[in-house]
Amino acid sequence: MIFKNITEIHLTNKKVLIRSDLNVPIENGIIQSEARILAAIPTIKFALQKNAKVIIMSHLGRPKEGLHQKKYSLLPIFEYLKKTFNHTKIYFSHDFLNGIQLNSGEIAILENVRFNKGELNNSKKLAKKYADLCDIFVMDAFASAHRKQSSTYGIGEFVKIACAGMLFINEINSLKKALHKPKRPMVAIVGGAKVSTKFNVLHVLSKIADTIIVGGGIANTFLAIDYKIGKSLHEPDFIFEAKKLRDKYHIITPIDSRVGKNFCKTEKCIMKLPSDILEDEEIMDIGDQTIKKILYILKNAQTIIWNGPVGVFEFPNFRKGTEMIAKTIANSNAFSIAGGGDTLSVIDMFNIKNHISYISTGGGAFLEFIEGKTLPAIQMLEKHFKNTLNEKK
C-alpha cells in the first residue's frame, strides 16, 4: 500500500477537506459514544496546527437521500466539536456545494453528506463539487473505507492532492500488526446478530487464529446444528455452512446460555443448557460455564481480535458475558484490537478504552480488511498517488 500521508503535505493556508467518520450513536440529540469523534480529532488538530482552512465532512446514519432529516443532522457533533476547539472559529454549513469561505486556522463542519443526492451511488457530478471545495483532500474515514461513494471514493478522481489522515494510517498499521505474524496463541471473538455477514471473515480468521469464539446470533446458528433453540435469533439457511466451519476449525460455542421469554430490558434471565431451551424462550447471553471457559482461553492469549458483543449487552440481565469478556481483554497483556460499532459502545459502557491496544473505528471496513479485500478508499489513494508520479515523469 503506497499513498501520501497528511504529514508529507504542505497544508498552510490551504483548504483542507477531511473526510472523517463521525457516524456516532445519537439519542434525543445526545451523543451516546464519542469514540469515533475522539479518533478523528488528531488529524483535525494537525491541520489546524499547520494553519490550514479545515473543512470536515461525514455521514450519519441512513437518511433518505436528498432529504434533510433532523435526527440525522450533524448539528450535535458540531456542538461537541465547538466545545473541543473552543479557541477556534468553527462554523456549521448546511449549503456548501457551491463553495465555502474560510480563513486559515478556522473550521467548517459540513452537514450530513448523505443528505446530498448521488452520494450513495458515487455520483461523479457530486464528487466534483466536493473536490471543488478544497485544495487537498484527506481520507481519514477508515470506518467508511469499504464504501464506494462520492465522498469516500469518487472525489479522488477530481482533487489535485489526496492523502490519508492519521487515523486512517493508524488503523491500517494496527490491523497489519495483528494479522501479520501475530504472537500466539491468537484468539478471535466474533459476535453480533448475523452469521451470514461474517462467514467470510470467520473462514479467514479460522485459518490464522488458534481459537475462534462465537457469540450472539452467530453462536445461536452454530447451536442450531445440534439443538432446538426456541425463538432465539439465528439464521436457519446458514446452519449447514456453520457445521462445515465447526467441523473443520477450533470454534468455541456456548455450553450454557442465559435465556428469557420476552425481548425487553426488564426481562429476568434463566440459565439453561442448549438442550433444555423451550419453544417460547430465546438465548440472549452466554452462561456462567461458557464464560469460565472463554476467560481461561483469553487469559492465555497473546493476540486478541474482538468484533462484536456476545449477548444483548444493552439489557442489564443479559450483559454479564460481554462484560466479563470485555474486562478480561482489558486486563490482558495480549496485543488486543477491537472493532465495530457495537464493540465501541461496549468499550464506552465499561470504560476500558485505555486498556485495549488498538480500537478500530471500523465495522464493515474492519472485517473486509481482515478478509484480505482491497478497500475502495485505499484503492483510490493508491491510484491517485500513482497518477501523481506519472504526471511528474
CSV table of C-alpha atoms in Angstrom, one decimal:
chain,number,residue,atom,x,y,z
A,1,MET,CA,0.0,0.0,0.0
A,2,ILE,CA,1.7,3.2,-1.2
A,3,PHE,CA,-0.1,6.6,-0.8
A,4,LYS,CA,0.5,10.0,0.6
A,5,ASN,CA,0.4,10.7,4.3
A,6,ILE,CA,-1.1,14.0,5.6
A,7,THR,CA,2.2,14.7,7.4
A,8,GLU,CA,4.0,14.8,4.0
A,9,ILE,CA,1.8,17.6,2.5
A,10,HIS,CA,2.2,21.3,2.8
A,11,LEU,CA,-1.1,22.5,4.4
A,12,THR,CA,-0.5,26.1,5.4
A,13,ASN,CA,-3.2,28.4,4.1
A,14,LYS,CA,-4.7,25.6,2.0
A,15,LYS,CA,-8.3,24.5,2.0
A,16,VAL,CA,-8.1,21.0,3.5
A,17,LEU,CA,-11.2,18.8,3.2
A,18,ILE,CA,-11.1,15.9,5.8
A,19,ARG,CA,-13.5,13.0,5.2
A,20,SER,CA,-14.0,11.8,8.8
A,21,ASP,CA,-16.3,9.2,10.0
A,22,LEU,CA,-18.4,10.9,12.7
A,23,ASN,CA,-21.2,8.3,12.4
A,24,VAL,CA,-21.9,8.0,16.2
A,25,PRO,CA,-25.0,6.9,18.0
A,26,ILE,CA,-27.2,9.8,19.0
A,27,GLU,CA,-30.4,9.6,21.0
A,28,ASN,CA,-32.6,12.7,21.5
A,29,GLY,CA,-29.8,14.9,20.3
A,30,ILE,CA,-27.3,13.4,22.9
A,31,ILE,CA,-24.2,11.6,21.7
A,32,GLN,CA,-24.0,8.1,23.2
A,33,SER,CA,-20.5,7.2,22.2
A,34,GLU,CA,-17.7,9.7,21.5
A,35,ALA,CA,-15.2,7.0,20.3
A,36,ARG,CA,-15.2,7.9,16.6
A,37,ILE,CA,-15.1,11.7,17.2
A,38,LEU,CA,-12.2,11.3,19.6
A,39,ALA,CA,-10.4,9.2,17.0
A,40,ALA,CA,-10.9,11.8,14.3
A,41,ILE,CA,-9.5,14.7,16.4
A,42,PRO,CA,-5.7,14.2,15.9
A,43,THR,CA,-5.9,14.7,12.1
A,44,ILE,CA,-8.1,17.8,12.6
A,45,LYS,CA,-5.7,19.2,15.2
A,46,PHE,CA,-2.7,18.6,12.9
A,47,ALA,CA,-4.3,20.5,10.0
A,48,LEU,CA,-5.1,23.4,12.4
A,49,GLN,CA,-1.5,23.5,13.7
A,50,LYS,CA,-0.4,23.9,10.1
A,51,ASN,CA,-2.8,26.9,9.8
A,52,ALA,CA,-4.9,25.3,7.2
A,53,LYS,CA,-8.5,26.1,6.3
A,54,VAL,CA,-10.2,23.0,7.7
A,55,ILE,CA,-13.4,21.6,6.3
A,56,ILE,CA,-14.8,18.4,7.8
A,57,MET,CA,-17.3,16.1,6.1
A,58,SER,CA,-19.0,12.9,7.3
A,59,HIS,CA,-22.2,10.9,7.0
A,60,LEU,CA,-24.5,10.0,9.9
A,61,GLY,CA,-26.9,7.1,9.9
A,62,ARG,CA,-29.1,6.1,6.9
A,63,PRO,CA,-31.3,9.1,6.0
A,64,LYS,CA,-33.4,9.1,2.9
A,65,GLU,CA,-31.1,10.5,0.2
A,66,GLY,CA,-31.9,14.0,-0.9
A,67,LEU,CA,-33.9,14.8,2.2
A,68,HIS,CA,-32.9,16.8,5.3
A,69,GLN,CA,-33.9,14.7,8.3
A,70,LYS,CA,-33.3,16.4,11.7
A,71,LYS,CA,-32.5,13.2,13.5
A,72,TYR,CA,-29.6,12.6,11.1
A,73,SER,CA,-28.2,16.1,11.3
A,74,LEU,CA,-24.5,16.5,12.3
A,75,LEU,CA,-25.5,19.5,14.5
A,76,PRO,CA,-24.9,17.6,17.8
A,77,ILE,CA,-21.4,16.7,16.5
A,78,PHE,CA,-20.8,20.4,15.6
A,79,GLU,CA,-21.8,21.4,19.1
A,80,TYR,CA,-19.4,18.8,20.6
A,81,LEU,CA,-16.5,20.0,18.4
A,82,LYS,CA,-17.3,23.6,19.2
A,83,LYS,CA,-16.5,22.8,22.8
A,84,THR,CA,-13.4,20.8,21.9
A,85,PHE,CA,-12.0,23.5,19.7
A,86,ASN,CA,-13.2,26.4,21.9
A,87,HIS,CA,-10.4,28.7,20.9
A,88,THR,CA,-11.0,28.2,17.2
A,89,LYS,CA,-13.7,29.8,15.0
A,90,ILE,CA,-15.9,26.9,13.9
A,91,TYR,CA,-18.9,27.1,11.5
A,92,PHE,CA,-21.7,24.7,10.6
A,93,SER,CA,-22.7,24.7,6.9
A,94,HIS,CA,-26.0,23.4,5.5
A,95,ASP,CA,-25.5,24.7,2.0
A,96,PHE,CA,-21.9,24.1,0.9
A,97,LEU,CA,-21.9,22.6,-2.6
A,98,ASN,CA,-21.3,26.0,-4.3
A,99,GLY,CA,-18.2,26.7,-2.1
A,100,ILE,CA,-17.1,27.8,1.3
A,101,GLN,CA,-15.4,30.9,2.5
A,102,LEU,CA,-13.0,30.2,5.3
A,103,ASN,CA,-9.9,31.8,6.9
A,104,SER,CA,-6.7,30.0,7.8
A,105,GLY,CA,-7.0,28.4,11.3
A,106,GLU,CA,-10.8,28.1,11.1
A,107,ILE,CA,-13.1,25.0,10.8
A,108,ALA,CA,-16.2,24.4,8.9
A,109,ILE,CA,-18.4,21.3,9.7
A,110,LEU,CA,-20.5,20.3,6.7
A,111,GLU,CA,-24.0,18.8,7.1
A,112,ASN,CA,-24.5,15.1,6.6
A,113,VAL,CA,-23.2,14.2,3.1
A,114,ARG,CA,-26.0,11.6,2.8
A,115,PHE,CA,-28.5,14.5,2.5
A,116,ASN,CA,-26.9,15.1,-1.0
A,117,LYS,CA,-28.4,13.3,-3.9
A,118,GLY,CA,-25.9,11.0,-5.6
A,119,GLU,CA,-23.7,10.4,-2.5
A,120,LEU,CA,-24.5,6.7,-2.1
A,121,ASN,CA,-24.2,5.7,-5.8
A,122,ASN,CA,-20.9,7.6,-6.2
A,123,SER,CA,-22.2,10.4,-8.4
A,124,LYS,CA,-19.3,12.0,-10.4
A,125,LYS,CA,-21.1,15.3,-10.5
A,126,LEU,CA,-21.4,15.4,-6.7
A,127,ALA,CA,-17.8,14.1,-6.3
A,128,LYS,CA,-16.6,17.0,-8.5
A,129,LYS,CA,-18.5,19.5,-6.3
A,130,TYR,CA,-16.8,18.1,-3.2
A,131,ALA,CA,-13.4,18.3,-4.9
A,132,ASP,CA,-14.0,22.0,-5.8
A,133,LEU,CA,-14.3,22.8,-2.1
A,134,CYS,CA,-10.7,22.2,-1.4
A,135,ASP,CA,-7.0,22.2,-2.4
A,136,ILE,CA,-6.2,19.0,-0.5
A,137,PHE,CA,-8.5,16.0,0.3
A,138,VAL,CA,-7.7,13.9,3.3
A,139,MET,CA,-9.3,10.5,3.6
A,140,ASP,CA,-9.5,9.8,7.3
A,141,ALA,CA,-12.7,7.8,7.5
A,142,PHE,CA,-11.5,4.2,7.8
A,143,ALA,CA,-14.9,3.1,9.0
A,144,SER,CA,-16.3,4.1,5.6
A,145,ALA,CA,-13.3,2.9,3.5
A,146,HIS,CA,-15.2,0.0,2.2
A,147,ARG,CA,-17.9,2.3,0.7
A,148,LYS,CA,-17.6,3.3,-3.0
A,149,GLN,CA,-19.3,6.7,-2.5
A,150,SER,CA,-18.8,10.3,-3.7
A,151,SER,CA,-17.2,11.5,-0.5
A,152,THR,CA,-15.0,8.4,0.1
A,153,TYR,CA,-14.0,7.3,-3.4
A,154,GLY,CA,-15.3,9.4,-6.3
A,155,ILE,CA,-13.7,12.6,-5.0
A,156,GLY,CA,-10.3,11.1,-5.6
A,157,GLU,CA,-10.8,11.4,-9.4
A,158,PHE,CA,-11.1,15.2,-9.2
A,159,VAL,CA,-8.8,16.5,-6.5
A,160,LYS,CA,-5.3,17.7,-7.2
A,161,ILE,CA,-3.9,16.3,-3.9
A,162,ALA,CA,-5.3,13.3,-2.0
A,163,CYS,CA,-3.7,11.7,1.1
A,164,ALA,CA,-4.5,9.6,4.1
A,165,GLY,CA,-5.1,11.1,7.6
A,166,MET,CA,-3.6,9.9,10.9
A,167,LEU,CA,-6.5,7.8,11.9
A,168,PHE,CA,-6.6,6.0,8.6
A,169,ILE,CA,-2.9,5.2,8.7
A,170,ASN,CA,-3.0,4.1,12.4
A,171,GLU,CA,-5.9,1.7,11.5
A,172,ILE,CA,-4.0,0.0,8.7
A,173,ASN,CA,-0.8,-0.3,10.6
A,174,SER,CA,-2.5,-1.8,13.7
A,175,LEU,CA,-4.5,-4.3,11.7
A,176,LYS,CA,-1.4,-5.4,9.8
A,177,LYS,CA,0.4,-5.9,13.2
A,178,ALA,CA,-2.5,-8.1,14.4
A,179,LEU,CA,-2.7,-10.1,11.2
A,180,HIS,CA,1.0,-10.4,10.1
A,181,LYS,CA,2.9,-12.9,12.2
A,182,PRO,CA,0.8,-12.4,15.3
A,183,LYS,CA,2.1,-13.5,18.7
A,184,ARG,CA,0.4,-16.8,19.7
A,185,PRO,CA,-1.9,-18.1,20.9
A,186,MET,CA,-4.1,-15.9,18.7
A,187,VAL,CA,-7.8,-15.7,19.7
A,188,ALA,CA,-10.6,-14.1,17.7
A,189,ILE,CA,-14.0,-13.2,19.2
A,190,VAL,CA,-16.8,-12.8,16.6
A,191,GLY,CA,-20.2,-11.7,17.9
A,192,GLY,CA,-23.2,-9.9,16.6
A,193,ALA,CA,-26.5,-10.8,15.1
A,194,LYS,CA,-25.9,-12.3,11.7
A,195,VAL,CA,-23.6,-15.1,10.8
A,196,SER,CA,-24.2,-14.5,7.1
A,197,THR,CA,-22.5,-11.2,7.1
A,198,LYS,CA,-19.4,-12.7,8.9
A,199,PHE,CA,-19.0,-16.0,7.2
A,200,ASN,CA,-16.1,-14.8,5.0
A,201,VAL,CA,-14.2,-13.3,8.0
A,202,LEU,CA,-14.9,-16.5,10.0
A,203,HIS,CA,-13.3,-18.5,7.2
A,204,VAL,CA,-10.2,-16.2,7.1
A,205,LEU,CA,-9.8,-16.0,10.9
A,206,SER,CA,-10.2,-19.7,11.2
A,207,LYS,CA,-7.1,-20.2,9.1
A,208,ILE,CA,-4.9,-17.7,11.1
A,209,ALA,CA,-6.3,-17.8,14.6
A,210,ASP,CA,-5.7,-20.6,17.1
A,211,THR,CA,-9.2,-20.3,18.5
A,212,ILE,CA,-12.4,-18.7,17.4
A,213,ILE,CA,-15.1,-17.7,19.9
A,214,VAL,CA,-18.6,-17.0,18.6
A,215,GLY,CA,-21.3,-15.1,20.3
A,216,GLY,CA,-24.7,-13.6,19.8
A,217,GLY,CA,-26.9,-14.6,16.9
A,218,ILE,CA,-23.8,-16.1,15.2
A,219,ALA,CA,-23.3,-18.5,18.1
A,220,ASN,CA,-27.1,-19.4,18.0
A,221,THR,CA,-26.7,-20.5,14.4
A,222,PHE,CA,-23.9,-22.8,15.5
A,223,LEU,CA,-26.0,-24.2,18.4
A,224,ALA,CA,-28.9,-24.8,16.0
A,225,ILE,CA,-26.7,-27.5,14.3
A,226,ASP,CA,-27.5,-29.9,17.2
A,227,TYR,CA,-30.3,-28.3,19.3
A,228,LYS,CA,-33.7,-26.8,19.1
A,229,ILE,CA,-33.1,-23.2,20.4
A,230,GLY,CA,-36.7,-21.9,20.7
A,231,LYS,CA,-37.2,-18.4,19.2
A,232,SER,CA,-33.5,-17.5,19.5
A,233,LEU,CA,-32.2,-15.2,16.8
A,234,HIS,CA,-30.4,-17.3,14.2
A,235,GLU,CA,-30.2,-18.0,10.5
A,236,PRO,CA,-31.5,-21.4,9.5
A,237,ASP,CA,-30.2,-21.1,6.0
A,238,PHE,CA,-26.7,-21.0,7.3
A,239,ILE,CA,-26.7,-24.0,9.6
A,240,PHE,CA,-25.1,-26.3,7.1
A,241,GLU,CA,-22.3,-23.7,6.4
A,242,ALA,CA,-21.8,-23.3,10.2
A,243,LYS,CA,-21.5,-27.1,10.6
A,244,LYS,CA,-18.8,-27.2,7.9
A,245,LEU,CA,-16.8,-24.5,9.7
A,246,ARG,CA,-17.3,-26.0,13.2
A,247,ASP,CA,-16.2,-29.5,12.0
A,248,LYS,CA,-13.0,-28.1,10.3
A,249,TYR,CA,-11.8,-25.5,12.8
A,250,HIS,CA,-11.4,-24.8,16.5
A,251,ILE,CA,-14.6,-22.9,17.2
A,252,ILE,CA,-15.9,-22.3,20.7
A,253,THR,CA,-19.7,-22.3,21.0
A,254,PRO,CA,-21.7,-21.8,24.2
A,255,ILE,CA,-22.2,-24.8,26.5
A,256,ASP,CA,-24.8,-22.9,28.5
A,257,SER,CA,-26.9,-19.8,28.0
A,258,ARG,CA,-28.9,-17.0,29.6
A,259,VAL,CA,-32.4,-17.1,28.2
A,260,GLY,CA,-35.7,-15.2,28.5
A,261,LYS,CA,-39.2,-15.2,27.1
A,262,ASN,CA,-39.5,-11.5,26.3
A,263,PHE,CA,-37.0,-9.3,24.5
A,264,CYS,CA,-37.1,-6.3,26.9
A,265,LYS,CA,-34.8,-4.6,29.4
A,266,THR,CA,-36.6,-5.8,32.5
A,267,GLU,CA,-36.7,-9.5,31.4
A,268,LYS,CA,-35.3,-11.9,34.0
A,269,CYS,CA,-32.7,-14.4,32.9
A,270,ILE,CA,-32.7,-18.1,33.4
A,271,MET,CA,-29.6,-20.2,33.0
A,272,LYS,CA,-30.1,-23.2,30.7
A,273,LEU,CA,-28.2,-25.8,28.7
A,274,PRO,CA,-28.9,-25.6,25.0
A,275,SER,CA,-30.7,-29.0,25.1
A,276,ASP,CA,-33.2,-27.6,27.7
A,277,ILE,CA,-34.4,-24.4,25.8
A,278,LEU,CA,-38.2,-24.3,25.3
A,279,GLU,CA,-40.0,-23.1,22.2
A,280,ASP,CA,-41.1,-19.8,23.8
A,281,GLU,CA,-37.6,-18.9,25.1
A,282,GLU,CA,-34.7,-17.1,23.4
A,283,ILE,CA,-31.0,-17.0,24.1
A,284,MET,CA,-29.8,-13.5,24.9
A,285,ASP,CA,-26.4,-14.1,26.6
A,286,ILE,CA,-23.8,-16.8,27.3
A,287,GLY,CA,-24.0,-18.7,30.6
A,288,ASP,CA,-21.5,-18.9,33.5
A,289,GLN,CA,-19.8,-22.2,32.4
A,290,THR,CA,-19.2,-20.7,28.9
A,291,ILE,CA,-17.9,-17.5,30.5
A,292,LYS,CA,-15.4,-19.6,32.6
A,293,LYS,CA,-14.2,-21.5,29.6
A,294,ILE,CA,-13.8,-18.3,27.4
A,295,LEU,CA,-11.9,-16.4,30.2
A,296,TYR,CA,-9.4,-19.2,30.5
A,297,ILE,CA,-8.7,-19.1,26.8
A,298,LEU,CA,-8.4,-15.3,26.8
A,299,LYS,CA,-6.0,-15.2,29.8
A,300,ASN,CA,-3.6,-17.4,27.9
A,301,ALA,CA,-3.9,-15.4,24.6
A,302,GLN,CA,-1.0,-13.3,23.2
A,303,THR,CA,-3.1,-11.7,20.4
A,304,ILE,CA,-6.9,-11.0,20.6
A,305,ILE,CA,-9.1,-9.7,17.8
A,306,TRP,CA,-12.5,-8.7,19.1
A,307,ASN,CA,-15.5,-7.9,16.9
A,308,GLY,CA,-19.0,-7.8,18.4
A,309,PRO,CA,-20.7,-8.4,21.7
A,310,VAL,CA,-21.7,-12.0,22.8
A,311,GLY,CA,-25.2,-11.1,24.1
A,312,VAL,CA,-27.8,-8.4,24.4
A,313,PHE,CA,-25.5,-6.2,26.5
A,314,GLU,CA,-28.0,-3.3,26.4
A,315,PHE,CA,-30.2,-5.3,28.8
A,316,PRO,CA,-28.7,-5.5,32.4
A,317,ASN,CA,-29.7,-9.1,33.0
A,318,PHE,CA,-28.0,-10.2,29.7
A,319,ARG,CA,-24.8,-8.2,29.9
A,320,LYS,CA,-22.6,-10.5,32.0
A,321,GLY,CA,-21.0,-12.4,29.2
A,322,THR,CA,-20.0,-9.3,27.2
A,323,GLU,CA,-18.9,-7.5,30.4
A,324,MET,CA,-16.6,-10.3,31.6
A,325,ILE,CA,-15.0,-10.8,28.2
A,326,ALA,CA,-14.5,-7.0,27.8
A,327,LYS,CA,-12.9,-6.6,31.2
A,328,THR,CA,-10.7,-9.7,30.7
A,329,ILE,CA,-9.4,-8.4,27.4
A,330,ALA,CA,-8.8,-5.0,29.1
A,331,ASN,CA,-6.7,-6.7,31.9
A,332,SER,CA,-4.8,-8.9,29.4
A,333,ASN,CA,-1.2,-8.5,28.4
A,334,ALA,CA,-2.0,-9.6,24.9
A,335,PHE,CA,-2.0,-7.3,21.9
A,336,SER,CA,-5.7,-6.6,21.6
A,337,ILE,CA,-7.5,-5.0,18.7
A,338,ALA,CA,-11.3,-4.3,18.8
A,339,GLY,CA,-13.6,-3.0,16.1
A,340,GLY,CA,-17.2,-2.5,15.1
A,341,GLY,CA,-19.9,0.0,16.2
A,342,ASP,CA,-21.4,-2.2,18.9
A,343,THR,CA,-17.9,-3.1,20.2
A,344,LEU,CA,-17.1,0.6,20.6
A,345,SER,CA,-20.4,1.0,22.6
A,346,VAL,CA,-19.3,-1.9,24.9
A,347,ILE,CA,-15.9,-0.3,25.4
A,348,ASP,CA,-17.5,3.0,26.3
A,349,MET,CA,-20.0,1.3,28.6
A,350,PHE,CA,-17.3,-0.4,30.7
A,351,ASN,CA,-14.8,2.5,30.4
A,352,ILE,CA,-11.9,0.3,29.1
A,353,LYS,CA,-10.7,2.3,26.1
A,354,ASN,CA,-7.3,3.0,27.6
A,355,HIS,CA,-6.8,-0.8,28.2
A,356,ILE,CA,-7.3,-2.0,24.6
A,357,SER,CA,-4.1,-2.0,22.5
A,358,TYR,CA,-5.9,-0.6,19.5
A,359,ILE,CA,-9.6,0.3,18.9
A,360,SER,CA,-10.6,0.3,15.3
A,361,THR,CA,-13.4,2.7,14.3
A,362,GLY,CA,-14.4,0.3,11.5
A,363,GLY,CA,-17.1,-2.2,11.4
A,364,GLY,CA,-17.6,-3.4,7.8
A,365,ALA,CA,-14.2,-2.0,6.8
A,366,PHE,CA,-12.5,-3.7,9.8
A,367,LEU,CA,-14.0,-7.1,8.7
A,368,GLU,CA,-13.2,-6.6,5.0
A,369,PHE,CA,-9.6,-5.7,5.7
A,370,ILE,CA,-9.3,-8.8,7.8
A,371,GLU,CA,-10.8,-10.8,4.9
A,372,GLY,CA,-7.9,-9.5,2.7
A,373,LYS,CA,-10.1,-7.4,0.5
A,374,THR,CA,-8.7,-4.2,-1.0
A,375,LEU,CA,-10.9,-1.4,0.4
A,376,PRO,CA,-12.1,1.2,-2.3
A,377,ALA,CA,-10.7,4.1,-0.3
A,378,ILE,CA,-7.2,2.5,-0.3
A,379,GLN,CA,-7.6,1.8,-4.0
A,380,MET,CA,-8.5,5.5,-4.6
A,381,LEU,CA,-5.5,6.8,-2.6
A,382,GLU,CA,-3.1,4.4,-4.3
A,383,LYS,CA,-4.4,5.3,-7.8
A,384,HIS,CA,-4.1,9.0,-7.0
A,385,PHE,CA,-0.5,8.5,-5.9
A,386,LYS,CA,0.4,6.5,-9.0
A,387,ASN,CA,-1.2,9.2,-11.3
A,388,THR,CA,0.8,11.9,-9.5
A,389,LEU,CA,4.0,10.1,-10.1
A,390,ASN,CA,3.2,9.6,-13.8
A,391,GLU,CA,2.4,13.3,-14.2
A,392,LYS,CA,5.9,14.1,-12.8
A,393,LYS,CA,7.6,11.9,-15.4
